[in-house]
XYZ file of N, CA and C in Angstrom:
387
model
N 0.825 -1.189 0.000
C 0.000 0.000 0.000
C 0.868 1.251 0.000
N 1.573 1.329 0.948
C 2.703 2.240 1.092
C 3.573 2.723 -0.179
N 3.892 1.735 -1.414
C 4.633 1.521 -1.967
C 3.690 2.431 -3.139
N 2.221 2.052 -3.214
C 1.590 2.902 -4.493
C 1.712 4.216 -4.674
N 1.660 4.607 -3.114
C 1.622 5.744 -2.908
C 3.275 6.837 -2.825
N 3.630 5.862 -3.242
C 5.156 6.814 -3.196
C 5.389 6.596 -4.814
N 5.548 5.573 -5.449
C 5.625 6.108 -6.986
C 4.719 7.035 -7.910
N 3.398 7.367 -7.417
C 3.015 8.387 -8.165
C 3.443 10.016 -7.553
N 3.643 9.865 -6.341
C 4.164 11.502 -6.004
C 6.101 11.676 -6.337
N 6.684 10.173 -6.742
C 7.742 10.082 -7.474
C 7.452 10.928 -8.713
N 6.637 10.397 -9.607
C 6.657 10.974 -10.764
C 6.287 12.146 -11.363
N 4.843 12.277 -9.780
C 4.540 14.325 -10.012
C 6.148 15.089 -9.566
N 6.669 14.853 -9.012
C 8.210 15.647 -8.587
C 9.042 15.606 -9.754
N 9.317 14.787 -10.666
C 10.081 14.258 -11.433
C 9.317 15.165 -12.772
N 7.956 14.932 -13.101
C 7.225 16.189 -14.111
C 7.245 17.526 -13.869
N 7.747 17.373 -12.513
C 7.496 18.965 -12.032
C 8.945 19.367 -12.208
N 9.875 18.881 -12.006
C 11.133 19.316 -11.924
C 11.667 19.582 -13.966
N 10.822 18.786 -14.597
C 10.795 18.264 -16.126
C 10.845 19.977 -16.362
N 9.423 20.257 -15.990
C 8.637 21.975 -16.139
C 9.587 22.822 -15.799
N 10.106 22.816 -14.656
C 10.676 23.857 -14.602
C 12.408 24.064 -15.317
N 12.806 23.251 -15.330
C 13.882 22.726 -16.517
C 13.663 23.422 -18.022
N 12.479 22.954 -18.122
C 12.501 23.358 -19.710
C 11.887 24.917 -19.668
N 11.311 25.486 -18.750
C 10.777 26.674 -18.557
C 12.358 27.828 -18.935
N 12.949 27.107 -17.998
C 14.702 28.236 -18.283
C 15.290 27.771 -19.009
N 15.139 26.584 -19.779
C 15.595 26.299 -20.786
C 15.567 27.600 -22.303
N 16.940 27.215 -22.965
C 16.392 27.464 -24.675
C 15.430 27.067 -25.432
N 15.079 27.670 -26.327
C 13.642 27.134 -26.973
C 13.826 25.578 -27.294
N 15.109 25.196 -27.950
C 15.081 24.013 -28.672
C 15.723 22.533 -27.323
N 16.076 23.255 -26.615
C 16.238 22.429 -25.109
C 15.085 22.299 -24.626
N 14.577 23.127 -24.742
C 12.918 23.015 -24.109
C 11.685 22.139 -24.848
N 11.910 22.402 -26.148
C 11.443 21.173 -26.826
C 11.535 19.832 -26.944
N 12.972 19.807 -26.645
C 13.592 18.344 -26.426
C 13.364 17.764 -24.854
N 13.193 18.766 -24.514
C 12.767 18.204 -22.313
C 11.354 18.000 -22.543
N 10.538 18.622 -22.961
C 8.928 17.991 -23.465
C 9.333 16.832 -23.825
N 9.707 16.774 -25.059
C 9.399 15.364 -25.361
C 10.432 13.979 -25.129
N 11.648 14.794 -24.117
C 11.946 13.546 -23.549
C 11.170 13.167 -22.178
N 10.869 14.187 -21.331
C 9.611 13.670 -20.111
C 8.768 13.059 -20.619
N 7.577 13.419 -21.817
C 6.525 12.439 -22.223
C 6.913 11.112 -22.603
N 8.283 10.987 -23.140
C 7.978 10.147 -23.612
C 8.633 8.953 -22.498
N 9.274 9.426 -21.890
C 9.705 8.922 -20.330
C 8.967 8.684 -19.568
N 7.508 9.262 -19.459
C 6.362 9.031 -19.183
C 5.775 8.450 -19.442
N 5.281 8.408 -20.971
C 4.951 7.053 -21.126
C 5.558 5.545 -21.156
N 6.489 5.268 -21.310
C 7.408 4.289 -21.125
C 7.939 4.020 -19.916
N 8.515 4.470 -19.072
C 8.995 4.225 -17.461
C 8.211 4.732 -16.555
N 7.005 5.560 -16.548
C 6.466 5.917 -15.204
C 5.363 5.037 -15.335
N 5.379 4.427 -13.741
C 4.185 3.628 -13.171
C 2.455 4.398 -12.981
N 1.867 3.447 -13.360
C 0.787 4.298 -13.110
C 0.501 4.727 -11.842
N -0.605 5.532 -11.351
C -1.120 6.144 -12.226
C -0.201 7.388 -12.749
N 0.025 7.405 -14.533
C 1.008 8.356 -14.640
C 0.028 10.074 -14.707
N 1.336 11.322 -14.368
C 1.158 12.042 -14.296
C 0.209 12.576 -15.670
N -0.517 13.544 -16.270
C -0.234 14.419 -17.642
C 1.005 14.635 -18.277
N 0.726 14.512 -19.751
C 1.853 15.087 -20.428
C 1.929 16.678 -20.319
N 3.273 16.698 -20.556
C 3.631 18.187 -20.502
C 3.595 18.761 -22.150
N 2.631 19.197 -21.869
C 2.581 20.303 -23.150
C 3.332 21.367 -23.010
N 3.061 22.508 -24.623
C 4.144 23.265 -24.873
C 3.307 24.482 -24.084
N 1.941 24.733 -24.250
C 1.350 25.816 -23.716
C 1.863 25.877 -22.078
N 1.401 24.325 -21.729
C 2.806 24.781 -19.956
C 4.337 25.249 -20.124
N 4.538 24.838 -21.168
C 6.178 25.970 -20.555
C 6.315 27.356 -21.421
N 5.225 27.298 -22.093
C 6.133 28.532 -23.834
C 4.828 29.757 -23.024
N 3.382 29.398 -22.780
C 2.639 29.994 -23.078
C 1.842 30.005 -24.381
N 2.189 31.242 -25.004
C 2.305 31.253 -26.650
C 3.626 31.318 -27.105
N 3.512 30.634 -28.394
C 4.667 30.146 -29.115
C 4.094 30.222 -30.622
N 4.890 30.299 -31.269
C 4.732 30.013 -32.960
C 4.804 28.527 -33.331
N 3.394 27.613 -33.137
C 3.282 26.598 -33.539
C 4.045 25.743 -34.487
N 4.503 26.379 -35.850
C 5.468 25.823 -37.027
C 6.878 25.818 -36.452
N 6.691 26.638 -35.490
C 8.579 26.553 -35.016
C 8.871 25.611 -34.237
N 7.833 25.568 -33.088
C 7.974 24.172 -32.079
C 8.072 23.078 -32.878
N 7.167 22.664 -33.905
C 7.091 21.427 -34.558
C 8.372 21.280 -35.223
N 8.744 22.001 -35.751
C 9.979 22.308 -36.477
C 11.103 21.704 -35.158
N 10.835 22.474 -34.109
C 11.932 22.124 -33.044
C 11.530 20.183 -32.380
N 10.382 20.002 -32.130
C 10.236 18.978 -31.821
C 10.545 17.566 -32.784
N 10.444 18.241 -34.437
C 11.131 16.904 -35.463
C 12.673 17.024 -34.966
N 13.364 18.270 -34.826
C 15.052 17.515 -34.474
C 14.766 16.817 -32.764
N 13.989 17.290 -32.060
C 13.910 16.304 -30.858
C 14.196 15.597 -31.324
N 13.204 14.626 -31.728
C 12.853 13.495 -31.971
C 14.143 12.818 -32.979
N 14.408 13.321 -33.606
C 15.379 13.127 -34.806
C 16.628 12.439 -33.878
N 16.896 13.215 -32.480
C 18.397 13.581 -31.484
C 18.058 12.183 -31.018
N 16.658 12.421 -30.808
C 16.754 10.833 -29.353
C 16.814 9.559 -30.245
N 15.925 9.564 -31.533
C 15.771 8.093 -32.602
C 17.584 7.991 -32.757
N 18.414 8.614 -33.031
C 19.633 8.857 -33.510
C 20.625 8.355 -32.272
N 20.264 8.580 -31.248
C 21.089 8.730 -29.904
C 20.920 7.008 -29.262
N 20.112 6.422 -30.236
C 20.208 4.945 -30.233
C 21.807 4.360 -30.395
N 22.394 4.715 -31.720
C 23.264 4.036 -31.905
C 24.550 4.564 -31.088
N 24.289 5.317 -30.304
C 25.264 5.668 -28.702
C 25.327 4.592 -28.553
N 23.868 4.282 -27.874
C 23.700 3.348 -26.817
C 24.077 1.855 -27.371
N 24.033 1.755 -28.661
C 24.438 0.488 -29.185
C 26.065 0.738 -29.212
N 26.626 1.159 -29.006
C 28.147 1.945 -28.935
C 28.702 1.650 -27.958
N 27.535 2.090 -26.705
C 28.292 1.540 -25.084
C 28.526 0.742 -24.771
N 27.487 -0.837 -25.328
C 27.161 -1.936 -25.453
C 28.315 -2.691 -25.879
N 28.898 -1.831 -26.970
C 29.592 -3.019 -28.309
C 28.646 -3.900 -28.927
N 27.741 -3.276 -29.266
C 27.145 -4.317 -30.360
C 28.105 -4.749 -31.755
N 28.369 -5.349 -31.889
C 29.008 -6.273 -33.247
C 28.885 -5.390 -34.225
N 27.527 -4.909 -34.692
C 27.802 -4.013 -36.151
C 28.241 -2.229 -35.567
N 28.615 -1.960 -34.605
C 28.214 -0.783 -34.821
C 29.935 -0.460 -34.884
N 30.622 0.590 -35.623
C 31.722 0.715 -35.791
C 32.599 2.287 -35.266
N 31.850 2.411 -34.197
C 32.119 3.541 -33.421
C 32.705 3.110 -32.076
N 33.940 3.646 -31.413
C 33.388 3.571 -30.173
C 32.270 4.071 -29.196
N 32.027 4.416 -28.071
C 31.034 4.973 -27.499
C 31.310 6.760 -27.472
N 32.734 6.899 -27.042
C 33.369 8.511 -27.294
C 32.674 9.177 -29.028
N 33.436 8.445 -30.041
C 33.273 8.543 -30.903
C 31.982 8.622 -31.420
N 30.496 7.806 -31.014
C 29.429 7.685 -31.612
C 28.596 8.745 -31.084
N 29.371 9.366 -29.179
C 28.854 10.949 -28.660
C 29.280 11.754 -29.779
N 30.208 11.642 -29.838
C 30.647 13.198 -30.792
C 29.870 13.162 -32.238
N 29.727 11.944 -32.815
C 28.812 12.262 -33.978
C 27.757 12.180 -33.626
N 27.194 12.371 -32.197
C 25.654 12.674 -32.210
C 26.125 13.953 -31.968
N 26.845 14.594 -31.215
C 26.409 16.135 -31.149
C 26.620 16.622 -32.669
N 27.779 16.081 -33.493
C 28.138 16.932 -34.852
C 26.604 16.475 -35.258
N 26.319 15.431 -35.806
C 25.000 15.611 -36.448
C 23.488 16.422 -35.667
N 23.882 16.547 -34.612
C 22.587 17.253 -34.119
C 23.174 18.672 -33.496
N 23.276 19.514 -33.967
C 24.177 20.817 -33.619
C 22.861 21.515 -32.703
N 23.592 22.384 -31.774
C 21.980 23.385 -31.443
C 21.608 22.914 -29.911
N 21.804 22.130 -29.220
C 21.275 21.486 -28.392
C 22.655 21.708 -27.401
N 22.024 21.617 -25.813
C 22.810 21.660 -24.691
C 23.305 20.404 -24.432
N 24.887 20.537 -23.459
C 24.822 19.141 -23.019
C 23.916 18.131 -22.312
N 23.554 19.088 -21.786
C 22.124 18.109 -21.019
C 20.783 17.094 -21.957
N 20.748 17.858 -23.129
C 19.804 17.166 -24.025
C 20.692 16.208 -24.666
N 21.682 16.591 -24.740
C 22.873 15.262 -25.465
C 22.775 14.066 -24.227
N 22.790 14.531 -23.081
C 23.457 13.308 -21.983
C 21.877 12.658 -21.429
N 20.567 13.419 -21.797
C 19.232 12.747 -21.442
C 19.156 11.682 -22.574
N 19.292 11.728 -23.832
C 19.001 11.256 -25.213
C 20.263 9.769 -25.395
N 21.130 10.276 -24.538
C 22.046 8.962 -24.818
C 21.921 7.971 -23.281
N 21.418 9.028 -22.371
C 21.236 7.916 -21.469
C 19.812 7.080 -21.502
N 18.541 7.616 -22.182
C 17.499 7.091 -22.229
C 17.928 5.702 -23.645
N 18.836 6.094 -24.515
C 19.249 4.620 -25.813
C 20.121 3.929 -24.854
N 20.948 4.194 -24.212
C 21.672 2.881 -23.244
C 20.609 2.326 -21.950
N 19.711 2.902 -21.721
C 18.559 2.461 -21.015
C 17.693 1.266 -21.310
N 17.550 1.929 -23.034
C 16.681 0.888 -24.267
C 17.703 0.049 -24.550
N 18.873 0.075 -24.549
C 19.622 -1.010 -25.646
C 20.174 -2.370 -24.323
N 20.207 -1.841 -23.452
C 20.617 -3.055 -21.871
C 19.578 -4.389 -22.410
């Protein structure tokens, strides 16, 4: 009983801390903390899970075409930030080391803080274990 009740006020702290992160964040850090909490949300948080964090909670108003614009390289950083994690591993095909497969994720994804580099490669070595 005890136990239900501590993973969902785990995960309101953990959304809440998400918010205010991406609130002082850069625009395109802030896009990428949306949609690495949701999607961290949906995938690792126990029910009952929190709401997703939308953009109207951290931007207010925003220019819709730009977020989307910012949320395809999200998405682009974290699908990409796989073959890190297959890097850390040593998977057989991958021909990077793990140093080496960081640095061509930041060269191919320019624009972004270290922190969105080190959420995106620790959530693909998360997936690839």
């Amino acid at each position: 009983m005890w136990l239900s009740w501590l993973f969902p006020r785990k995960c309101e702290k953990e959304r809440a801390s998400f918010v205010e992160e991406a609130r002082r964040a850069a625009f395109l850090d802030a896009v990428f903390l949306i949609h690495h909490a949701n999607t961290y949300r949906q995938r690792w948080w126990p029910y009952p899970r929190p709401p997703e964090i939308t953009p109207e909670e951290i931007f207010g108003s925003f220019d819709r075409h730009e977020f989307e614009e910012a949320l395809g390289k999200a998405r682009k950083l974290s699908s990409d930030a796989a073959y890190t994690g297959m890097a850390y591993f040593r998977y057989e095909h991958v021909k990077h080391t793990y140093a080496q497969a960081r640095r061509l994720l930041r060269a191919e994804h320019p624009g972004f803080s270290e922190r969105s580099y080190e959420l995106a490669t620790s959530a693909a070595i998360t997936d690839m274990r």
